[in-house]
Coordinates of C-alpha atoms in Angstrom, one line a residue:
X1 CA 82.3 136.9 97.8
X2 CA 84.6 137.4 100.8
X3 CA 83.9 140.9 101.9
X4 CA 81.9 141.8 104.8
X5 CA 79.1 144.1 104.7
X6 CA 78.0 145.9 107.5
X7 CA 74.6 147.9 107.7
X8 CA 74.6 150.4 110.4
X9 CA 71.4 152.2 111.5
X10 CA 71.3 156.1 113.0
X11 CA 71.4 154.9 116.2
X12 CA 75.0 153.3 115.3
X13 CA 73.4 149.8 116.4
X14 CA 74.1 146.9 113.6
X15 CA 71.0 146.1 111.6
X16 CA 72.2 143.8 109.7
X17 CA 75.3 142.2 108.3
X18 CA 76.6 139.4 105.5
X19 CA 79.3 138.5 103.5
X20 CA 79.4 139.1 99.8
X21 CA 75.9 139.9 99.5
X22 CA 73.6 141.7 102.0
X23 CA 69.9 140.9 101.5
X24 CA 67.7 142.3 103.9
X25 CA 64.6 143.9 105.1
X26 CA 64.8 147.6 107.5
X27 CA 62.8 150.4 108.8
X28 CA 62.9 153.7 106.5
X29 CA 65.9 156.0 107.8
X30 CA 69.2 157.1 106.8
X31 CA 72.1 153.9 106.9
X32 CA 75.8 153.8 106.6
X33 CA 76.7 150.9 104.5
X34 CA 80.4 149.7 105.5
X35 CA 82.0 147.5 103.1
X36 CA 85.6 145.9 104.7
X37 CA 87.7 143.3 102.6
X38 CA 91.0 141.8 104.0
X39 CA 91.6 145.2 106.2
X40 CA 89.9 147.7 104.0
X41 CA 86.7 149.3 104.3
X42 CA 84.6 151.5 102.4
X43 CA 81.6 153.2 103.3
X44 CA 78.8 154.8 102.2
X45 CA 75.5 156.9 103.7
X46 CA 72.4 155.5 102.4
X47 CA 68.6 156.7 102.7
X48 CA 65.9 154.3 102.3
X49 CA 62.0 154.8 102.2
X50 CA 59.0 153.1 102.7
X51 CA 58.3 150.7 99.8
X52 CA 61.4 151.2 97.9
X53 CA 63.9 148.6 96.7
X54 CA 67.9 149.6 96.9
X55 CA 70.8 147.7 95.1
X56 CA 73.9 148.9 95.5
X57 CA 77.1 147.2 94.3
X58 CA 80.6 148.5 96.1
X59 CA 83.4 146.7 95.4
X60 CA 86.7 146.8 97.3
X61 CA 89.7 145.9 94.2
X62 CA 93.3 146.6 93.7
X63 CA 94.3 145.1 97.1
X64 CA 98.0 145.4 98.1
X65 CA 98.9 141.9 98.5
X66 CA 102.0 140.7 99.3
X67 CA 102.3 138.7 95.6
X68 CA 103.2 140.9 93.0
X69 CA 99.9 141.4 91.4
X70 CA 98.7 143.7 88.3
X71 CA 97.3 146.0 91.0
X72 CA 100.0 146.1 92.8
X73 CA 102.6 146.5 90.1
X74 CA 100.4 149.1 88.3
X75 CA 101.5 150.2 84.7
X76 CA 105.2 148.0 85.4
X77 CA 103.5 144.9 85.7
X78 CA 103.6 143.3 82.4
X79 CA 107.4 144.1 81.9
X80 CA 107.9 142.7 85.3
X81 CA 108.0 139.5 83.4
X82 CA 110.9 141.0 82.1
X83 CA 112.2 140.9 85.0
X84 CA 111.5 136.9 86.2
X85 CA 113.3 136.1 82.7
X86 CA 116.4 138.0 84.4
X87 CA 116.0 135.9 87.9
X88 CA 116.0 132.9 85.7
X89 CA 118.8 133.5 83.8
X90 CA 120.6 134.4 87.0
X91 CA 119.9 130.7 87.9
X92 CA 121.3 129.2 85.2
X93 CA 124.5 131.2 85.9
X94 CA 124.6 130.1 89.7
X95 CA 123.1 126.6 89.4
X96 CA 125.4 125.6 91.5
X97 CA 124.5 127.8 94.5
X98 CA 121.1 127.3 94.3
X99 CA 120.3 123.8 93.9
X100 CA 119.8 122.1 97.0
X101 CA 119.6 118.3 97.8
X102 CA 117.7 117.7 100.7
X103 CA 118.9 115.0 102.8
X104 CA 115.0 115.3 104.9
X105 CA 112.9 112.9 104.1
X106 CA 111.2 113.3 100.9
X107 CA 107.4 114.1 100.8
X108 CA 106.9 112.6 97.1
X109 CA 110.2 112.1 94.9
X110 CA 113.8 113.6 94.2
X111 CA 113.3 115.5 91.3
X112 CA 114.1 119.0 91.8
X113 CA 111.6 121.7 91.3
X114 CA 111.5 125.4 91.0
X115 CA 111.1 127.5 93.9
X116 CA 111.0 131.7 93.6
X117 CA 111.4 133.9 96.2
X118 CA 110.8 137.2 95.9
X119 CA 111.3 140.2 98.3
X120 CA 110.1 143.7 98.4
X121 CA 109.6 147.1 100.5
X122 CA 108.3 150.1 99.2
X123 CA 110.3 153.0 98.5
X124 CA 114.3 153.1 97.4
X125 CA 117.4 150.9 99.3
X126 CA 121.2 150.4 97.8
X127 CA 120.7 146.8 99.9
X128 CA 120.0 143.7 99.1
X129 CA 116.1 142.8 100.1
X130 CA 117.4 139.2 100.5
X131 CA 120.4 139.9 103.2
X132 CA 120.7 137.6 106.1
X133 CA 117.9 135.7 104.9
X134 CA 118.2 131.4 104.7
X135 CA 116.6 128.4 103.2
X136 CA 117.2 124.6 104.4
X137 CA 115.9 121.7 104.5
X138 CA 114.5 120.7 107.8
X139 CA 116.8 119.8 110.1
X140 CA 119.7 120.3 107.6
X141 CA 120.6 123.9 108.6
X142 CA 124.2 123.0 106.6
X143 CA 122.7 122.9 103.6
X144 CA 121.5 126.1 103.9
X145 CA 121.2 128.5 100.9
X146 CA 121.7 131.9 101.6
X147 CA 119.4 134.3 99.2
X148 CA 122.1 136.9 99.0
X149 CA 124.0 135.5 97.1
X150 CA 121.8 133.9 94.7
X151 CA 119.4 136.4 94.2
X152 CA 119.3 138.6 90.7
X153 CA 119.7 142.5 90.8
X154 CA 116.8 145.2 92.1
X155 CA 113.8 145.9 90.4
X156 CA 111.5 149.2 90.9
X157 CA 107.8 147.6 90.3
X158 CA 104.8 150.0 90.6
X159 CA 105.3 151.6 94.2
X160 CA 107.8 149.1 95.7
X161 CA 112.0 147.6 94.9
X162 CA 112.0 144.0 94.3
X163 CA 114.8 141.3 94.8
X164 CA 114.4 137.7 93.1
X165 CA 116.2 134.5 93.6
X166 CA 114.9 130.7 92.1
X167 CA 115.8 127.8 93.4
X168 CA 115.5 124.3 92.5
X169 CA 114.0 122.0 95.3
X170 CA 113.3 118.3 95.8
X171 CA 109.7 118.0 97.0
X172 CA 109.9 117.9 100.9
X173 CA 110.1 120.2 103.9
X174 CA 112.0 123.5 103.8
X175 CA 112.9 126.0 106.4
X176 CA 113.4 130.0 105.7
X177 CA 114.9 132.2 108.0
X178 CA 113.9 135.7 107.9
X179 CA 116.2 138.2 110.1
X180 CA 114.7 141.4 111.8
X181 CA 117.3 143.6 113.8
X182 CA 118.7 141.4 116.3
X183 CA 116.3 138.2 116.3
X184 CA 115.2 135.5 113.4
X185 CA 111.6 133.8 112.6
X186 CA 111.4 130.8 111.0
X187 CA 108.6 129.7 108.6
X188 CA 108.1 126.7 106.8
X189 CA 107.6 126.2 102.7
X190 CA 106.2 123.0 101.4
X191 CA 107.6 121.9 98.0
X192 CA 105.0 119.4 96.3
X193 CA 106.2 117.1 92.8
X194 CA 104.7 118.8 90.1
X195 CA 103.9 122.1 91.6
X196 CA 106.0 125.4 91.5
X197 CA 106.3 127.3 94.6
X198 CA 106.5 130.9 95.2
X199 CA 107.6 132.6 98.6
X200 CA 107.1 136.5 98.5
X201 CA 108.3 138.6 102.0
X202 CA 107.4 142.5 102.2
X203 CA 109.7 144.0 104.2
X204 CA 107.9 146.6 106.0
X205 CA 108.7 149.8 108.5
X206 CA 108.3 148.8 112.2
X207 CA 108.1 150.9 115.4
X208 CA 111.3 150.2 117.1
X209 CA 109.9 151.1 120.3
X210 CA 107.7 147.9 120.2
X211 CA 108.4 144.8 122.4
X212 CA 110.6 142.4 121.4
X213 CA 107.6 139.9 122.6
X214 CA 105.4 141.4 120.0
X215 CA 104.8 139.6 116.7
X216 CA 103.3 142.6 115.0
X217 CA 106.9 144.1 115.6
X218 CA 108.4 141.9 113.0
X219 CA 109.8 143.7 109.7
X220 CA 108.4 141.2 107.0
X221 CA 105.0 140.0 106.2
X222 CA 105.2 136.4 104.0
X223 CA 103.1 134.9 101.8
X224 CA 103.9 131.3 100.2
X225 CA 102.0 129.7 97.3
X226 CA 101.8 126.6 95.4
X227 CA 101.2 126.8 91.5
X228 CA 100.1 124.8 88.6
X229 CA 102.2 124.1 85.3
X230 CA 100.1 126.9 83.1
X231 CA 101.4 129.8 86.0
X232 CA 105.2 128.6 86.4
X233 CA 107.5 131.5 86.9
X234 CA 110.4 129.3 85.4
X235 CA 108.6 129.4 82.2
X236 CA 109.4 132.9 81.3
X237 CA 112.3 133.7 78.9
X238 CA 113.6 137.3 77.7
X239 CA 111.9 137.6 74.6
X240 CA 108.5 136.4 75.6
X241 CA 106.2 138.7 74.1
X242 CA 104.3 140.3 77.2
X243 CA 100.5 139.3 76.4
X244 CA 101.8 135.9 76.0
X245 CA 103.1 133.0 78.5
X246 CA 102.9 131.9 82.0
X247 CA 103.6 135.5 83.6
X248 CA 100.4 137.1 81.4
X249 CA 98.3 134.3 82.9
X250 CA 99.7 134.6 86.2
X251 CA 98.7 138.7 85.7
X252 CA 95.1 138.0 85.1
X253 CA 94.5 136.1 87.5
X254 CA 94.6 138.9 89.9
X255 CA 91.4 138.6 91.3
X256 CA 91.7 135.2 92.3
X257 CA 94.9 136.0 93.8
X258 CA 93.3 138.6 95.8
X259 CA 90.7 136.3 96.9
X260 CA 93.7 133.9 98.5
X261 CA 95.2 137.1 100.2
X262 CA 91.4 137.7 101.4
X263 CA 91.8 134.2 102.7
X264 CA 94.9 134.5 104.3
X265 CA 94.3 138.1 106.1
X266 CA 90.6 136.3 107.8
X267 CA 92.7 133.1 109.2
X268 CA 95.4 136.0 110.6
X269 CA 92.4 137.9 112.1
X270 CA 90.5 135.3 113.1
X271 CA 87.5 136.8 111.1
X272 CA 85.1 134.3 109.9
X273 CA 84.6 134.7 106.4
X274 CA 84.2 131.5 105.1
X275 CA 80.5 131.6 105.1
X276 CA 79.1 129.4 102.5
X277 CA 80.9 126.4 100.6
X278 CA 81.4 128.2 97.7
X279 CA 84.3 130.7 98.8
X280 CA 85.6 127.1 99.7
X281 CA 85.0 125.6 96.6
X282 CA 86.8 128.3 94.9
X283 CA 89.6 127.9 97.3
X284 CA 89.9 124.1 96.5
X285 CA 88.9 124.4 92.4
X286 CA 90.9 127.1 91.5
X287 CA 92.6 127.1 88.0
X288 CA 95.9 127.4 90.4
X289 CA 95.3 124.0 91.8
X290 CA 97.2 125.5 94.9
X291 CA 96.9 123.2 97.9
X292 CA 98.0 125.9 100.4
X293 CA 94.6 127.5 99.1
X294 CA 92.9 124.9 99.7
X295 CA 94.3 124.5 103.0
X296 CA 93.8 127.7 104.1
X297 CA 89.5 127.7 102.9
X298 CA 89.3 124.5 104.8
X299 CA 90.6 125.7 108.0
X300 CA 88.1 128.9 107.1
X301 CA 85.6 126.1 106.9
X302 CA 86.2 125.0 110.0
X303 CA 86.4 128.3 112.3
X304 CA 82.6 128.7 110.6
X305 CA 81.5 125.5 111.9
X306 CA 83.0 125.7 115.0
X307 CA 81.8 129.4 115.5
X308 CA 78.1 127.8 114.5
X309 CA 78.2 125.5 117.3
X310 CA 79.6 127.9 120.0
X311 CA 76.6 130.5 119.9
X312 CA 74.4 127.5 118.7
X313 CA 75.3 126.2 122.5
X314 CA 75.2 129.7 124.3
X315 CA 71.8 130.5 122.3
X316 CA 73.6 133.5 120.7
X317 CA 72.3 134.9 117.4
X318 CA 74.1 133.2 114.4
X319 CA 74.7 136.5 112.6
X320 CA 76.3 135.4 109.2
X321 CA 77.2 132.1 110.0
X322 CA 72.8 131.0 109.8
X323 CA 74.0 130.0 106.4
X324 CA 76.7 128.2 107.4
X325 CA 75.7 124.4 107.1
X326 CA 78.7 121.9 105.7
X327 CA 77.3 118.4 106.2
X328 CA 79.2 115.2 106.8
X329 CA 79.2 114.7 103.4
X330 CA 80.7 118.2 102.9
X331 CA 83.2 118.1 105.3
X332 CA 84.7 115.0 103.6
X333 CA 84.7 116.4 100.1
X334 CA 86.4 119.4 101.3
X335 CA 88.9 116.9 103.1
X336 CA 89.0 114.7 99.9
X337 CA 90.1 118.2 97.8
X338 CA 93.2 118.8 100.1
X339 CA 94.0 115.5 100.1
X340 CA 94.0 115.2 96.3
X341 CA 95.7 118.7 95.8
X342 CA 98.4 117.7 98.3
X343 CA 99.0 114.7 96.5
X344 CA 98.1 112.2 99.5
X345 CA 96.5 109.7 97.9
X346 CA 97.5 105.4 98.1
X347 CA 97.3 103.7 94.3
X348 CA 93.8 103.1 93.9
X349 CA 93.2 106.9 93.7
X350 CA 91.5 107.0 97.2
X351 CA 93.0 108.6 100.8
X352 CA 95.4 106.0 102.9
X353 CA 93.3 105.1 106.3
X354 CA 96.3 106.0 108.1
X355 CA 96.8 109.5 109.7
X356 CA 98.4 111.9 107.0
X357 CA 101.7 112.5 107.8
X358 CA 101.7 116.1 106.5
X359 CA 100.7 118.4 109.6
X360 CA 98.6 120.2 108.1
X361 CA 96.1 118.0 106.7
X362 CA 96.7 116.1 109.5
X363 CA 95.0 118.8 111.7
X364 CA 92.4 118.9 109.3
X365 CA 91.4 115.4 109.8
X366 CA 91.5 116.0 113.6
X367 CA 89.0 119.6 113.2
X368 CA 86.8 117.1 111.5
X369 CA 86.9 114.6 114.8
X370 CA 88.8 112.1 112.8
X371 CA 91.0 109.4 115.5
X372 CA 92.8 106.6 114.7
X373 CA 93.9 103.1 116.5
X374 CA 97.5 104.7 117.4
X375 CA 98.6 108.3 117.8
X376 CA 99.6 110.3 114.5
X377 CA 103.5 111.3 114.8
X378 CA 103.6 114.8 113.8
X379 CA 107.9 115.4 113.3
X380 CA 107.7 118.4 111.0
X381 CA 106.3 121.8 111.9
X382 CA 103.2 123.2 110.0
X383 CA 102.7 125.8 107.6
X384 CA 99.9 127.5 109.4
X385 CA 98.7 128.6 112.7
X386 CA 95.3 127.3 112.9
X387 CA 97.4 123.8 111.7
X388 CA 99.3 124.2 115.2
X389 CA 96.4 124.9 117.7
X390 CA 95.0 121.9 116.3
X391 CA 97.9 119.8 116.5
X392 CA 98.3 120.8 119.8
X393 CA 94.6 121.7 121.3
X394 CA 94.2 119.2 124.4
X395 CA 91.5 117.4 123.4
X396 CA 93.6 116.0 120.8
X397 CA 96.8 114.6 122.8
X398 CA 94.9 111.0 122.4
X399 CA 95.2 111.5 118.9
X400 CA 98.7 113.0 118.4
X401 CA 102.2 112.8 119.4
X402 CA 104.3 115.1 118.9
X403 CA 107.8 114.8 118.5
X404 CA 109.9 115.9 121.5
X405 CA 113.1 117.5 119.1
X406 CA 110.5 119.3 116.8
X407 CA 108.2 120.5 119.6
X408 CA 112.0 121.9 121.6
X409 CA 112.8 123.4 118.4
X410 CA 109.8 125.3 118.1
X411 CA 108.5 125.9 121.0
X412 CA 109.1 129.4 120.8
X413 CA 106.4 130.3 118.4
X414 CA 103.6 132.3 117.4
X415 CA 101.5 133.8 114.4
X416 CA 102.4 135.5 112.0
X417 CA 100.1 136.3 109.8
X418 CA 98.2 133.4 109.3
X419 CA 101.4 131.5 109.7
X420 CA 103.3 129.1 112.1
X421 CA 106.5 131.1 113.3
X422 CA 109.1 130.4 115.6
X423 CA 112.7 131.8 116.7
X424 CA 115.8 129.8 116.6
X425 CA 117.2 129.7 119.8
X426 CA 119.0 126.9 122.2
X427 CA 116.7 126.8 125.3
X428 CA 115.9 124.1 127.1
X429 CA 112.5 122.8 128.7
X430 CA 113.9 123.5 131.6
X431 CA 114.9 127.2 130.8
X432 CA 111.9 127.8 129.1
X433 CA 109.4 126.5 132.4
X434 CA 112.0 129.0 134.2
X435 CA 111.6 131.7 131.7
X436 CA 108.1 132.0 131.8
X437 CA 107.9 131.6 135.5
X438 CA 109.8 134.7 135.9
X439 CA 107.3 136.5 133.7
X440 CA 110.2 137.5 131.7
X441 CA 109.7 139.1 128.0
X442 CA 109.8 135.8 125.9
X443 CA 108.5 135.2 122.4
X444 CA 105.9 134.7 122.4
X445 CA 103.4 137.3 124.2
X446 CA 101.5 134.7 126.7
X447 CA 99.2 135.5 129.5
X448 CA 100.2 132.6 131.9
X449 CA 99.3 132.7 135.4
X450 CA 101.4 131.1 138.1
X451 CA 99.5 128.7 140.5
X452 CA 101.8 128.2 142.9
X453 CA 104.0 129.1 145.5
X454 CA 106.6 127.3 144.4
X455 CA 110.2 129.6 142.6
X456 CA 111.3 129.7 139.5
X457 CA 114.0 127.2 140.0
X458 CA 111.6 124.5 141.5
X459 CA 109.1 124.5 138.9
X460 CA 110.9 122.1 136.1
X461 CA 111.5 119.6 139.3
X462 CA 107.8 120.1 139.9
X463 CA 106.8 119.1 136.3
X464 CA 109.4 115.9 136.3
X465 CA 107.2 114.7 139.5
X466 CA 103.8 115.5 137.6
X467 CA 105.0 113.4 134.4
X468 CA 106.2 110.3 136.1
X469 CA 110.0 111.0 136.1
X470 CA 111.4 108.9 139.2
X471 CA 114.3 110.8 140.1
X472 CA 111.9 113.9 140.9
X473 CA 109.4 114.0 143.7
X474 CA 106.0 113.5 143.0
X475 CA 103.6 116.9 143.8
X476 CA 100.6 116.7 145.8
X477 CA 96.9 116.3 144.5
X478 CA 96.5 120.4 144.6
X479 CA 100.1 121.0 143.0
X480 CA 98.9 118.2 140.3
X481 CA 95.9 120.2 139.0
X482 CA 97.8 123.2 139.4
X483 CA 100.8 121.8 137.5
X484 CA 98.5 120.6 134.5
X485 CA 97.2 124.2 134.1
X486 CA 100.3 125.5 133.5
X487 CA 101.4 122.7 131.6
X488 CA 98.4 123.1 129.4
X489 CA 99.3 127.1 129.3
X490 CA 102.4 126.9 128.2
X491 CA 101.4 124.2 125.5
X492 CA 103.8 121.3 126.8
X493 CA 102.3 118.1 125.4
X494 CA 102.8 114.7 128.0
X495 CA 105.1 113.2 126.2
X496 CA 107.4 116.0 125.0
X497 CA 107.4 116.7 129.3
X498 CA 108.4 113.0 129.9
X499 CA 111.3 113.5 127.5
X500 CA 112.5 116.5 128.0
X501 CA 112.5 117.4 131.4

């Protein structure tokens, strides 16, 4: 359902393409068939004659995802459960140093719920996984809970070490700090009333040549999930018999799990995938009841529609996306799901008319062209990238305001993955107009091109004047549009500039 299949004639042109099934009507001749899934490929040579009918089926399984899944585990992965029983009676030894009261402001209620992180890398280390590595609430870096120390022993697992810690959370907005050599990234984690989150981070090998500037240069890939009662972690005791519980049904539900890595790997590539509304449907219905899933097909959703349009307008061929067609009617089911499964829903059962205050469903709302009679506040980062662009896309700074302490805290950010990322630093607008002026190596990797003539240490006076500020100078009509451009390059919203600078 979310592979890509590619049909390549002898000639090496493409004669035709889909994803999850390939249909399609060619000239006699010798094809490759290439098969890729989530950053794998397979392929296969194929001959086909005249008046013949050929069916193959190739599958792509036993992804590596960043979960700890039966494939990944191999033959340890039911007594891994063994395993969570040990993190969660590590817990209950250390309740104190892992329950955290967040003094944010909650998203649903107070009462605490269970949050697993789990680290890994592949081959052997004496180390903690979990060193250096923080959870807060937002904006409450004091109440931070560092991993280390609360996290249960090793555990070899199939072909990689593990390191588990669990938590206990009141819904709301977290923060996790993941080091790498001499820098930080920051991610957030959700927490949602009646869900049970899970945070996995592979540490991987990185080329210490690579720029500092480069995201792909980070040691640690993260995936974060949301689960359902009948796949909670916290459920499993020593004693368990392995073919029964929460951890057995969490096992066999590996392909569905590899579907949300599928996911996850097209919104970090930027590969349109989501094709037809039943990947997105599976997405929003699955037995997980995972919001983050269902955030992730709907932005899929999205990239489809919006890649439809653009060749639609430039009278490009549609290539997969001809079957592409989410209605009105579609689009607010989809947006309906999210809502429900993110637990944004008024008394009556039906979604408030005002702007969702959670970022990412409000940047769904505003890919679907919603507006509203005043700006949405947006004071908490997102979860994902695609989240971000639209939070922050132009065309939308009628429709959003973004908080000037959130957007200074952040502003050094990037993907990762198909994540929202940024490092902790103390920079202010002004430093950061200079930095990039002086085309020096800052996170993250932007192509910005300078307009004008003016130095380094002019150009934050130059923006005051642009954005009304009365003790600076106001810039000429030519400096004005050239001002904007860089403004809009360097993604500083109007009135974060007003505030800030």
């Amino acid at each position: 359902m979310d592979a890509e299949i590619f049909l390549i004639g002898g000639d090496l042109s493409l004669a035709a393409n889909d994803v999850g099934t390939l249909t399609c009507i060619v000239s006699p001749g010798i094809y490759k068939i290439r098969v890729l899934r989530a950053g794998r490929s397979i392929e296969e040579l194929i001959e086909l004659s005249a008046d013949s009918d050929e069916h193959r089926e190739i599958r792509i399984e036993n992804l590596q995802t960043i979960a700890p899944t039966s494939a990944v585990l191999g033959d340890d992965a039911l007594a891994f459960g063994d395993y969570i029983a040990e993190v969660n009676a590590n817990a209950a030894l250390r309740e104190g140093a892992v329950r955290v009261q967040s003094r944010a402001p909650k998203l649903l209620d107070g009462i605490p719920q269970p949050v697993f992180i789990f680290a890994s890398k592949h081959g052997q280390t004496p180390y903690s996984l979990m060193s250096g590595i923080r959870l807060f609430p937002w904006r409450a870096t004091d109440l931070a809970v560092k991993l280390a120390s609360a996290s249960a022993g090793l555990r070899p697992a199939g072909v990689r070490i593990w390191q588990g810690a669990r938590l206990e959370l009141a819904p709301g907005t977290y923060i996790i700090e993941i080091p790498s050599g001499e820098r930080s990234i920051r991610h957030v984690i959700p927490v949602f009333r009646g869900n049970e989150t899970h945070v996995f981070i592979h540490h991987r090998e990185t080329d210490p040549s690579a720029p500092r500037d480069n995201p792909s240069a980070m040691a640690a890939d993260v995936a974060v999930q949301s689960r359902a009662r009948e796949y909670w972690f916290s459920d499993v005791k020593l004693g368990t018999p392995l073919h029964q519980g929460s951890w057995y049904a969490y096992c066999s539900k590996t392909r569905d799990l590899e579907m949300e890595y599928s996911a996850r790997w097209a919104l970090a590539s930027r590969r349109r995938i989501a094709l037809a509304d039943e990947l997105v449907r599976r997405l929003l219905n699955m037995d997980f009841g995972d919001p983050l899933s269902g955030l992730a097909g709907a932005h899929l959703m999205f990239d489809t529609i919006e890649t439809r349009k653009q060749r639609l307008a430039e009278n490009r061929d549609l290539g997969t996306v001809s079957r592409a067609h989410f209605d009105d009617n579609a689009i607010e089911s989809v947006l309906n799901g999210v809502s429900q499964l993110m637990r944004q829903f008024d008394e009556s059962g039906h979604p408030t008319s005002e702007p969702p205050k959670n970022p990412d469903l409000l940047a769904l709302h505003l890919r679907a062209g919603r507006s509203w009679d005043v700006p949405a506040r947006v004071d908490e980062p997102p979860l994902f990238w695609p989240s971000w662009e639209a939070l922050t896309a132009p065309h939308n700074r009628d429709n959003v305001e973004i908080s000037p302490s959130m957007w200074s805290d952040t502003k050094l950010n990037g993907a990762f993955g198909p994540y929202f990322g940024w490092e902790p630093h103390r920079q202010s607008l002004r430093d950061f107009v200079r930095s990039y002026a002086a085309v020096e190596a800052v996170f993250p990797t932007r192509q910005v091109q300078l307009p004008l003539d003016h130095n380094q240490d002019a150009l934050p006076e130059a923006f005051g004047g642009l954005f009304g500020g009365a003790q600076f100078p106001s810039p000429s009509e030519p400096d004005k549009l050239a001002l904007q451009s860089l403004a809009e390059q360097l993604n500083i919203p109007n009135n974060v500039a007003k505030k800030l600078l």
